[in-house]
């Protein structure tokens, strides 16, 4: 995702996005054309940081909580494949 797409999706300025990148909160990769390519994880991190900042949390705490949430969500998704995730308990698979 380009920085322009990120700006539109978040209603956030390019300067703010670059600030979070410079501080190491998001990690876009560079394409062959040397453009930044932002991931869905970057988008979700910034979306959560923006929400938590709007609720009055200091920057460092907002970023830490956003990253903790995303790492927990990733762990839950990985657990699904092992048969111990939350969806496996709520919707057991049956044989057909």
mmCIF file of N, CA, C and O in Angstrom:
data_model
loop_
_atom_site.group_PDB
_atom_site.id
_atom_site.type_symbol
_atom_site.label_atom_id
_atom_site.label_comp_id
_atom_site.label_asym_id
_atom_site.label_seq_id
_atom_site.Cartn_x
_atom_site.Cartn_y
_atom_site.Cartn_z
ATOM 1 N N UNK A 1 0.854 -1.161 0.000
ATOM 2 C CA UNK A 1 0.000 0.000 0.000
ATOM 3 C C UNK A 1 0.909 1.236 0.000
ATOM 4 O O UNK A 1 1.902 1.280 0.700
ATOM 5 N N UNK A 2 0.562 2.207 -0.803
ATOM 6 C CA UNK A 2 1.375 3.423 -0.904
ATOM 7 C C UNK A 2 1.060 4.373 0.246
ATOM 8 O O UNK A 2 0.045 4.219 0.943
ATOM 9 N N UNK A 3 1.901 5.363 0.416
ATOM 10 C CA UNK A 3 1.668 6.336 1.479
ATOM 11 C C UNK A 3 0.387 7.135 1.199
ATOM 12 O O UNK A 3 -0.350 7.485 2.121
ATOM 13 N N UNK A 4 0.089 7.368 -0.070
ATOM 14 C CA UNK A 4 -1.149 8.061 -0.422
ATOM 15 C C UNK A 4 -2.378 7.262 -0.021
ATOM 16 O O UNK A 4 -3.362 7.816 0.483
ATOM 17 N N UNK A 5 -2.330 5.950 -0.239
ATOM 18 C CA UNK A 5 -3.442 5.086 0.167
ATOM 19 C C UNK A 5 -3.585 5.057 1.683
ATOM 20 O O UNK A 5 -4.696 5.064 2.216
ATOM 21 N N UNK A 6 -2.453 5.065 2.370
ATOM 22 C CA UNK A 6 -2.464 5.086 3.828
ATOM 23 C C UNK A 6 -3.048 6.399 4.336
ATOM 24 O O UNK A 6 -3.860 6.403 5.267
ATOM 25 N N UNK A 7 -2.644 7.504 3.714
ATOM 26 C CA UNK A 7 -3.184 8.818 4.088
ATOM 27 C C UNK A 7 -4.711 8.828 3.991
ATOM 28 O O UNK A 7 -5.391 9.297 4.902
ATOM 29 N N UNK A 8 -5.237 8.322 2.887
ATOM 30 C CA UNK A 8 -6.682 8.317 2.665
ATOM 31 C C UNK A 8 -7.400 7.391 3.639
ATOM 32 O O UNK A 8 -8.438 7.735 4.182
ATOM 33 N N UNK A 9 -6.838 6.208 3.842
ATOM 34 C CA UNK A 9 -7.478 5.225 4.719
ATOM 35 C C UNK A 9 -7.550 5.708 6.165
ATOM 36 O O UNK A 9 -8.501 5.405 6.877
ATOM 37 N N UNK A 10 -6.550 6.483 6.585
ATOM 38 C CA UNK A 10 -6.460 6.915 7.974
ATOM 39 C C UNK A 10 -6.845 8.366 8.200
ATOM 40 O O UNK A 10 -6.964 8.789 9.348
ATOM 41 N N UNK A 11 -6.996 9.125 7.113
ATOM 42 C CA UNK A 11 -7.176 10.568 7.241
ATOM 43 C C UNK A 11 -6.045 11.139 8.112
ATOM 44 O O UNK A 11 -6.281 11.861 9.072
ATOM 45 N N UNK A 12 -4.818 10.758 7.759
ATOM 46 C CA UNK A 12 -3.619 11.158 8.488
ATOM 47 C C UNK A 12 -2.649 11.786 7.488
ATOM 48 O O UNK A 12 -2.590 11.361 6.342
ATOM 49 N N UNK A 13 -1.926 12.784 7.922
ATOM 50 C CA UNK A 13 -1.005 13.455 7.012
ATOM 51 C C UNK A 13 0.226 12.590 6.734
ATOM 52 O O UNK A 13 0.605 11.740 7.543
ATOM 53 N N UNK A 14 0.819 12.843 5.603
ATOM 54 C CA UNK A 14 2.054 12.162 5.210
ATOM 55 C C UNK A 14 3.140 12.401 6.252
ATOM 56 O O UNK A 14 3.905 11.494 6.590
ATOM 57 N N UNK A 15 3.197 13.606 6.787
ATOM 58 C CA UNK A 15 4.209 13.937 7.805
ATOM 59 C C UNK A 15 4.022 13.076 9.057
ATOM 60 O O UNK A 15 5.006 12.605 9.638
ATOM 61 N N UNK A 16 2.772 12.862 9.473
ATOM 62 C CA UNK A 16 2.526 12.019 10.643
ATOM 63 C C UNK A 16 2.939 10.576 10.375
ATOM 64 O O UNK A 16 3.535 9.924 11.233
ATOM 65 N N UNK A 17 2.604 10.070 9.199
ATOM 66 C CA UNK A 17 2.973 8.697 8.841
ATOM 67 C C UNK A 17 4.486 8.546 8.848
ATOM 68 O O UNK A 17 5.029 7.590 9.409
ATOM 69 N N UNK A 18 5.178 9.506 8.264
ATOM 70 C CA UNK A 18 6.652 9.448 8.233
ATOM 71 C C UNK A 18 7.234 9.556 9.643
ATOM 72 O O UNK A 18 8.250 8.932 9.957
ATOM 73 N N UNK A 19 6.592 10.344 10.508
ATOM 74 C CA UNK A 19 7.048 10.451 11.897
ATOM 75 C C UNK A 19 7.014 9.083 12.566
ATOM 76 O O UNK A 19 7.986 8.647 13.182
ATOM 77 N N UNK A 20 5.873 8.381 12.439
ATOM 78 C CA UNK A 20 5.755 7.061 13.055
ATOM 79 C C UNK A 20 6.761 6.085 12.460
ATOM 80 O O UNK A 20 7.295 5.225 13.160
ATOM 81 N N UNK A 21 7.049 6.231 11.191
ATOM 82 C CA UNK A 21 8.057 5.394 10.552
ATOM 83 C C UNK A 21 9.452 5.707 11.103
ATOM 84 O O UNK A 21 10.211 4.799 11.457
ATOM 85 N N UNK A 22 9.786 6.989 11.194
ATOM 86 C CA UNK A 22 11.109 7.387 11.697
ATOM 87 C C UNK A 22 11.314 6.943 13.143
ATOM 88 O O UNK A 22 12.428 6.621 13.543
ATOM 89 N N UNK A 23 10.241 6.920 13.910
ATOM 90 C CA UNK A 23 10.335 6.495 15.306
ATOM 91 C C UNK A 23 10.361 4.977 15.445
ATOM 92 O O UNK A 23 10.524 4.459 16.537
ATOM 93 N N UNK A 24 10.182 4.255 14.325
ATOM 94 C CA UNK A 24 10.265 2.802 14.338
ATOM 95 C C UNK A 24 8.975 2.094 14.711
ATOM 96 O O UNK A 24 8.989 0.914 15.033
ATOM 97 N N UNK A 25 7.850 2.804 14.654
ATOM 98 C CA UNK A 25 6.569 2.204 15.019
ATOM 99 C C UNK A 25 5.964 1.392 13.879
ATOM 100 O O UNK A 25 5.189 0.473 14.110
ATOM 101 N N UNK A 26 6.278 1.745 12.648
ATOM 102 C CA UNK A 26 5.843 0.987 11.481
ATOM 103 C C UNK A 26 7.071 0.715 10.626
ATOM 104 O O UNK A 26 8.079 1.421 10.730
ATOM 105 N N UNK A 27 6.961 -0.317 9.774
ATOM 106 C CA UNK A 27 8.143 -0.761 9.025
ATOM 107 C C UNK A 27 7.795 -1.094 7.581
ATOM 108 O O UNK A 27 7.714 -2.268 7.216
ATOM 109 N N UNK A 28 7.611 -0.065 6.745
ATOM 110 C CA UNK A 28 7.346 -0.362 5.336
ATOM 111 C C UNK A 28 8.593 -0.949 4.680
ATOM 112 O O UNK A 28 9.714 -0.691 5.115
ATOM 113 N N UNK A 29 8.370 -1.751 3.669
ATOM 114 C CA UNK A 29 9.494 -2.284 2.895
ATOM 115 C C UNK A 29 9.640 -1.447 1.633
ATOM 116 O O UNK A 29 8.688 -0.790 1.198
ATOM 117 N N UNK A 30 10.822 -1.457 1.068
ATOM 118 C CA UNK A 30 11.073 -0.719 -0.164
ATOM 119 C C UNK A 30 10.926 -1.649 -1.358
ATOM 120 O O UNK A 30 11.480 -2.745 -1.365
ATOM 121 N N UNK A 31 10.178 -1.218 -2.342
ATOM 122 C CA UNK A 31 10.019 -1.996 -3.561
ATOM 123 C C UNK A 31 11.198 -1.797 -4.485
ATOM 124 O O UNK A 31 12.138 -1.044 -4.179
ATOM 125 N N UNK A 32 11.157 -2.446 -5.637
ATOM 126 C CA UNK A 32 12.228 -2.329 -6.624
ATOM 127 C C UNK A 32 12.379 -0.886 -7.095
ATOM 128 O O UNK A 32 13.470 -0.443 -7.441
ATOM 129 N N UNK A 33 11.271 -0.130 -7.074
ATOM 130 C CA UNK A 33 11.307 1.276 -7.476
ATOM 131 C C UNK A 33 11.720 2.198 -6.328
ATOM 132 O O UNK A 33 11.697 3.414 -6.470
ATOM 133 N N UNK A 34 12.073 1.612 -5.175
ATOM 134 C CA UNK A 34 12.496 2.317 -3.965
ATOM 135 C C UNK A 34 11.335 3.042 -3.264
ATOM 136 O O UNK A 34 11.566 3.825 -2.362
ATOM 137 N N UNK A 35 10.110 2.791 -3.668
ATOM 138 C CA UNK A 35 8.944 3.355 -2.977
ATOM 139 C C UNK A 35 8.654 2.524 -1.734
ATOM 140 O O UNK A 35 8.879 1.317 -1.726
ATOM 141 N N UNK A 36 8.113 3.190 -0.735
ATOM 142 C CA UNK A 36 7.709 2.472 0.473
ATOM 143 C C UNK A 36 6.437 1.679 0.181
ATOM 144 O O UNK A 36 5.513 2.184 -0.438
ATOM 145 N N UNK A 37 6.382 0.470 0.707
ATOM 146 C CA UNK A 37 5.193 -0.365 0.600
ATOM 147 C C UNK A 37 4.732 -0.678 2.020
ATOM 148 O O UNK A 37 5.400 -1.421 2.743
ATOM 149 N N UNK A 38 3.611 -0.088 2.425
ATOM 150 C CA UNK A 38 3.089 -0.253 3.772
ATOM 151 C C UNK A 38 2.192 -1.485 3.829
ATOM 152 O O UNK A 38 1.396 -1.738 2.933
ATOM 153 N N UNK A 39 2.314 -2.242 4.899
ATOM 154 C CA UNK A 39 1.547 -3.476 5.057
ATOM 155 C C UNK A 39 0.220 -3.210 5.764
ATOM 156 O O UNK A 39 -0.010 -2.128 6.306
ATOM 157 N N UNK A 40 -0.626 -4.241 5.769
ATOM 158 C CA UNK A 40 -1.877 -4.171 6.524
ATOM 159 C C UNK A 40 -1.573 -4.003 8.013
ATOM 160 O O UNK A 40 -2.315 -3.347 8.724
ATOM 161 N N UNK A 41 -0.485 -4.607 8.474
ATOM 162 C CA UNK A 41 -0.092 -4.457 9.884
ATOM 163 C C UNK A 41 0.256 -3.002 10.181
ATOM 164 O O UNK A 41 -0.110 -2.475 11.234
ATOM 165 N N UNK A 42 0.962 -2.333 9.265
ATOM 166 C CA UNK A 42 1.267 -0.908 9.442
ATOM 167 C C UNK A 42 -0.027 -0.106 9.536
ATOM 168 O O UNK A 42 -0.165 0.763 10.400
ATOM 169 N N UNK A 43 -0.968 -0.405 8.646
ATOM 170 C CA UNK A 43 -2.259 0.282 8.646
ATOM 171 C C UNK A 43 -2.972 0.086 9.975
ATOM 172 O O UNK A 43 -3.440 1.055 10.587
ATOM 173 N N UNK A 44 -3.040 -1.150 10.454
ATOM 174 C CA UNK A 44 -3.730 -1.428 11.713
ATOM 175 C C UNK A 44 -3.020 -0.804 12.905
ATOM 176 O O UNK A 44 -3.672 -0.310 13.829
ATOM 177 N N UNK A 45 -1.686 -0.809 12.889
ATOM 178 C CA UNK A 45 -0.936 -0.161 13.970
ATOM 179 C C UNK A 45 -1.283 1.315 14.027
ATOM 180 O O UNK A 45 -1.604 1.844 15.094
ATOM 181 N N UNK A 46 -1.241 1.979 12.886
ATOM 182 C CA UNK A 46 -1.545 3.417 12.863
ATOM 183 C C UNK A 46 -3.004 3.695 13.212
ATOM 184 O O UNK A 46 -3.303 4.672 13.888
ATOM 185 N N UNK A 47 -3.905 2.840 12.761
ATOM 186 C CA UNK A 47 -5.331 3.017 13.081
ATOM 187 C C UNK A 47 -5.546 2.943 14.594
ATOM 188 O O UNK A 47 -6.233 3.767 15.179
ATOM 189 N N UNK A 48 -4.933 1.981 15.236
ATOM 190 C CA UNK A 48 -5.081 1.831 16.691
ATOM 191 C C UNK A 48 -4.372 2.946 17.447
ATOM 192 O O UNK A 48 -4.894 3.446 18.444
ATOM 193 N N UNK A 49 -3.186 3.338 16.992
ATOM 194 C CA UNK A 49 -2.473 4.446 17.633
ATOM 195 C C UNK A 49 -3.318 5.715 17.555
ATOM 196 O O UNK A 49 -3.475 6.435 18.551
ATOM 197 N N UNK A 50 -3.901 5.966 16.406
ATOM 198 C CA UNK A 50 -4.729 7.156 16.222
ATOM 199 C C UNK A 50 -5.922 7.142 17.182
ATOM 200 O O UNK A 50 -6.230 8.155 17.821
ATOM 201 N N UNK A 51 -6.570 5.995 17.312
ATOM 202 C CA UNK A 51 -7.704 5.870 18.223
ATOM 203 C C UNK A 51 -7.273 6.086 19.672
ATOM 204 O O UNK A 51 -7.900 6.860 20.409
ATOM 205 N N UNK A 52 -6.201 5.436 20.073
ATOM 206 C CA UNK A 52 -5.739 5.554 21.457
ATOM 207 C C UNK A 52 -5.257 6.967 21.776
ATOM 208 O O UNK A 52 -5.470 7.462 22.885
ATOM 209 N N UNK A 53 -4.635 7.622 20.801
ATOM 210 C CA UNK A 53 -4.223 9.025 21.003
ATOM 211 C C UNK A 53 -5.451 9.912 21.156
ATOM 212 O O UNK A 53 -5.473 10.812 21.985
ATOM 213 N N UNK A 54 -6.513 9.649 20.376
ATOM 214 C CA UNK A 54 -7.749 10.431 20.474
ATOM 215 C C UNK A 54 -8.400 10.241 21.846
ATOM 216 O O UNK A 54 -9.090 11.133 22.337
ATOM 217 N N UNK A 55 -8.147 9.087 22.475
ATOM 218 C CA UNK A 55 -8.674 8.821 23.811
ATOM 219 C C UNK A 55 -7.803 9.423 24.908
ATOM 220 O O UNK A 55 -8.123 9.306 26.086
ATOM 221 N N UNK A 56 -6.693 10.054 24.506
ATOM 222 C CA UNK A 56 -5.860 10.776 25.462
ATOM 223 C C UNK A 56 -4.643 10.040 25.974
ATOM 224 O O UNK A 56 -3.968 10.537 26.872
ATOM 225 N N UNK A 57 -4.318 8.865 25.432
ATOM 226 C CA UNK A 57 -3.129 8.151 25.883
ATOM 227 C C UNK A 57 -1.877 8.825 25.334
ATOM 228 O O UNK A 57 -1.874 9.309 24.203
ATOM 229 N N UNK A 58 -0.810 8.837 26.127
ATOM 230 C CA UNK A 58 0.460 9.371 25.618
ATOM 231 C C UNK A 58 0.941 8.529 24.433
ATOM 232 O O UNK A 58 0.607 7.347 24.324
ATOM 233 N N UNK A 59 1.728 9.117 23.575
ATOM 234 C CA UNK A 59 2.189 8.468 22.352
ATOM 235 C C UNK A 59 2.816 7.107 22.608
ATOM 236 O O UNK A 59 2.441 6.119 21.982
ATOM 237 N N UNK A 60 3.765 7.034 23.509
ATOM 238 C CA UNK A 60 4.482 5.787 23.750
ATOM 239 C C UNK A 60 3.532 4.686 24.223
ATOM 240 O O UNK A 60 3.632 3.538 23.800
ATOM 241 N N UNK A 61 2.592 5.026 25.095
ATOM 242 C CA UNK A 61 1.640 4.036 25.593
ATOM 243 C C UNK A 61 0.672 3.601 24.489
ATOM 244 O O UNK A 61 0.348 2.421 24.369
ATOM 245 N N UNK A 62 0.236 4.539 23.675
ATOM 246 C CA UNK A 62 -0.680 4.215 22.577
ATOM 247 C C UNK A 62 -0.019 3.250 21.603
ATOM 248 O O UNK A 62 -0.630 2.269 21.177
ATOM 249 N N UNK A 63 1.222 3.504 21.264
ATOM 250 C CA UNK A 63 1.942 2.631 20.325
ATOM 251 C C UNK A 63 2.162 1.260 20.945
ATOM 252 O O UNK A 63 1.946 0.232 20.302
ATOM 253 N N UNK A 64 2.566 1.219 22.205
ATOM 254 C CA UNK A 64 2.809 -0.062 22.873
ATOM 255 C C UNK A 64 1.525 -0.894 22.925
ATOM 256 O O UNK A 64 1.540 -2.095 22.636
ATOM 257 N N UNK A 65 0.413 -0.267 23.253
ATOM 258 C CA UNK A 65 -0.861 -1.002 23.332
ATOM 259 C C UNK A 65 -1.308 -1.480 21.952
ATOM 260 O O UNK A 65 -1.835 -2.579 21.815
ATOM 261 N N UNK A 66 -1.104 -0.666 20.937
ATOM 262 C CA UNK A 66 -1.482 -1.060 19.578
ATOM 263 C C UNK A 66 -0.658 -2.259 19.134
ATOM 264 O O UNK A 66 -1.184 -3.213 18.566
ATOM 265 N N UNK A 67 0.632 -2.248 19.401
ATOM 266 C CA UNK A 67 1.498 -3.360 19.011
ATOM 267 C C UNK A 67 1.174 -4.611 19.819
ATOM 268 O O UNK A 67 1.181 -5.716 19.290
ATOM 269 N N UNK A 68 0.878 -4.457 21.118
ATOM 270 C CA UNK A 68 0.503 -5.609 21.938
ATOM 271 C C UNK A 68 -0.756 -6.261 21.399
ATOM 272 O O UNK A 68 -0.861 -7.477 21.317
ATOM 273 N N UNK A 69 -1.728 -5.454 21.003
ATOM 274 C CA UNK A 69 -2.975 -5.983 20.459
ATOM 275 C C UNK A 69 -2.704 -6.777 19.182
ATOM 276 O O UNK A 69 -3.198 -7.876 19.011
ATOM 277 N N UNK A 70 -1.908 -6.195 18.292
ATOM 278 C CA UNK A 70 -1.635 -6.864 17.022
ATOM 279 C C UNK A 70 -0.855 -8.154 17.217
ATOM 280 O O UNK A 70 -1.136 -9.153 16.561
ATOM 281 N N UNK A 71 0.099 -8.178 18.136
ATOM 282 C CA UNK A 71 0.849 -9.415 18.347
ATOM 283 C C UNK A 71 -0.053 -10.471 18.978
ATOM 284 O O UNK A 71 0.054 -11.648 18.673
ATOM 285 N N UNK A 72 -0.984 -10.069 19.833
ATOM 286 C CA UNK A 72 -1.947 -11.013 20.406
ATOM 287 C C UNK A 72 -2.890 -11.558 19.350
ATOM 288 O O UNK A 72 -3.226 -12.746 19.343
ATOM 289 N N UNK A 73 -3.318 -10.701 18.432
ATOM 290 C CA UNK A 73 -4.202 -11.144 17.352
ATOM 291 C C UNK A 73 -3.477 -12.130 16.450
ATOM 292 O O UNK A 73 -4.056 -13.121 16.014
ATOM 293 N N UNK A 74 -2.205 -11.883 16.183
ATOM 294 C CA UNK A 74 -1.422 -12.798 15.357
ATOM 295 C C UNK A 74 -1.281 -14.153 16.044
ATOM 296 O O UNK A 74 -1.452 -15.196 15.419
ATOM 297 N N UNK A 75 -1.015 -14.135 17.343
ATOM 298 C CA UNK A 75 -0.910 -15.397 18.081
ATOM 299 C C UNK A 75 -2.218 -16.174 18.006
ATOM 300 O O UNK A 75 -2.222 -17.386 17.823
ATOM 301 N N UNK A 76 -3.337 -15.476 18.131
ATOM 302 C CA UNK A 76 -4.645 -16.143 18.065
ATOM 303 C C UNK A 76 -4.862 -16.765 16.690
ATOM 304 O O UNK A 76 -5.374 -17.879 16.586
ATOM 305 N N UNK A 77 -4.469 -16.066 15.635
ATOM 306 C CA UNK A 77 -4.631 -16.614 14.294
ATOM 307 C C UNK A 77 -3.754 -17.853 14.111
ATOM 308 O O UNK A 77 -4.178 -18.837 13.515
ATOM 309 N N UNK A 78 -2.542 -17.817 14.614
ATOM 310 C CA UNK A 78 -1.651 -18.963 14.487
ATOM 311 C C UNK A 78 -2.184 -20.153 15.281
ATOM 312 O O UNK A 78 -2.047 -21.296 14.867
ATOM 313 N N UNK A 79 -2.826 -19.879 16.417
ATOM 314 C CA UNK A 79 -3.399 -20.948 17.227
ATOM 315 C C UNK A 79 -4.538 -21.656 16.506
ATOM 316 O O UNK A 79 -4.813 -22.821 16.763
ATOM 317 N N UNK A 80 -5.207 -20.971 15.602
ATOM 318 C CA UNK A 80 -6.317 -21.595 14.882
ATOM 319 C C UNK A 80 -5.863 -22.828 14.129
ATOM 320 O O UNK A 80 -6.565 -23.829 14.084
ATOM 321 N N UNK A 81 -4.696 -22.766 13.549
ATOM 322 C CA UNK A 81 -4.182 -23.900 12.798
ATOM 323 C C UNK A 81 -3.811 -25.073 13.683
ATOM 324 O O UNK A 81 -3.801 -26.213 13.251
ATOM 325 N N UNK A 82 -3.549 -24.816 14.952
ATOM 326 C CA UNK A 82 -3.158 -25.883 15.871
ATOM 327 C C UNK A 82 -4.361 -26.529 16.551
ATOM 328 O O UNK A 82 -4.210 -27.438 17.345
ATOM 329 N N UNK A 83 -5.564 -26.029 16.273
ATOM 330 C CA UNK A 83 -6.757 -26.609 16.869
ATOM 331 C C UNK A 83 -7.057 -26.105 18.257
ATOM 332 O O UNK A 83 -7.912 -26.643 18.947
ATOM 333 N N UNK A 84 -6.374 -25.055 18.709
ATOM 334 C CA UNK A 84 -6.614 -24.551 20.055
ATOM 335 C C UNK A 84 -7.078 -23.104 20.068
ATOM 336 O O UNK A 84 -7.172 -22.503 21.128
ATOM 337 N N UNK A 85 -7.340 -22.534 18.908
ATOM 338 C CA UNK A 85 -7.754 -21.136 18.844
ATOM 339 C C UNK A 85 -9.193 -20.944 19.266
ATOM 340 O O UNK A 85 -9.948 -21.903 19.439
ATOM 341 N N UNK A 86 -9.594 -19.694 19.449
ATOM 342 C CA UNK A 86 -10.938 -19.394 19.945
ATOM 343 C C UNK A 86 -12.046 -19.883 19.024
ATOM 344 O O UNK A 86 -13.080 -20.327 19.489
ATOM 345 N N UNK A 87 -11.838 -19.858 17.728
ATOM 346 C CA UNK A 87 -12.893 -20.303 16.829
ATOM 347 C C UNK A 87 -13.070 -21.816 16.869
ATOM 348 O O UNK A 87 -14.157 -22.326 16.640
ATOM 349 N N UNK A 88 -12.010 -22.521 17.158
ATOM 350 C CA UNK A 88 -12.127 -23.977 17.227
ATOM 351 C C UNK A 88 -13.009 -24.411 18.398
ATOM 352 O O UNK A 88 -13.651 -25.442 18.343
ATOM 353 N N UNK A 89 -13.030 -23.615 19.449
ATOM 354 C CA UNK A 89 -13.867 -23.941 20.597
ATOM 355 C C UNK A 89 -15.305 -23.507 20.361
ATOM 356 O O UNK A 89 -16.233 -24.164 20.812
ATOM 357 N N UNK A 90 -15.498 -22.421 19.666
ATOM 358 C CA UNK A 90 -16.845 -21.911 19.441
ATOM 359 C C UNK A 90 -17.553 -22.667 18.325
ATOM 360 O O UNK A 90 -18.751 -22.853 18.374
ATOM 361 N N UNK A 91 -16.812 -23.093 17.320
ATOM 362 C CA UNK A 91 -17.400 -23.765 16.176
ATOM 363 C C UNK A 91 -16.619 -25.033 15.856
ATOM 364 O O UNK A 91 -15.783 -25.051 14.959
ATOM 365 N N UNK A 92 -16.857 -26.103 16.602
ATOM 366 C CA UNK A 92 -16.093 -27.320 16.326
ATOM 367 C C UNK A 92 -16.399 -27.856 14.933
ATOM 368 O O UNK A 92 -17.528 -27.771 14.460
ATOM 369 N N UNK A 93 -15.388 -28.382 14.304
ATOM 370 C CA UNK A 93 -15.554 -28.953 12.971
ATOM 371 C C UNK A 93 -16.149 -30.351 13.098
ATOM 372 O O UNK A 93 -15.824 -31.107 14.014
ATOM 373 N N UNK A 94 -17.036 -30.680 12.211
ATOM 374 C CA UNK A 94 -17.627 -32.013 12.209
ATOM 375 C C UNK A 94 -17.262 -32.713 10.919
ATOM 376 O O UNK A 94 -17.023 -32.073 9.902
ATOM 377 N N UNK A 95 -17.252 -34.020 10.950
ATOM 378 C CA UNK A 95 -16.963 -34.779 9.751
ATOM 379 C C UNK A 95 -18.190 -34.801 8.866
ATOM 380 O O UNK A 95 -19.323 -34.788 9.335
ATOM 381 N N UNK A 96 -17.976 -34.850 7.583
ATOM 382 C CA UNK A 96 -19.086 -34.883 6.627
ATOM 383 C C UNK A 96 -19.187 -36.238 6.005
ATOM 384 O O UNK A 96 -18.339 -36.948 5.766
#
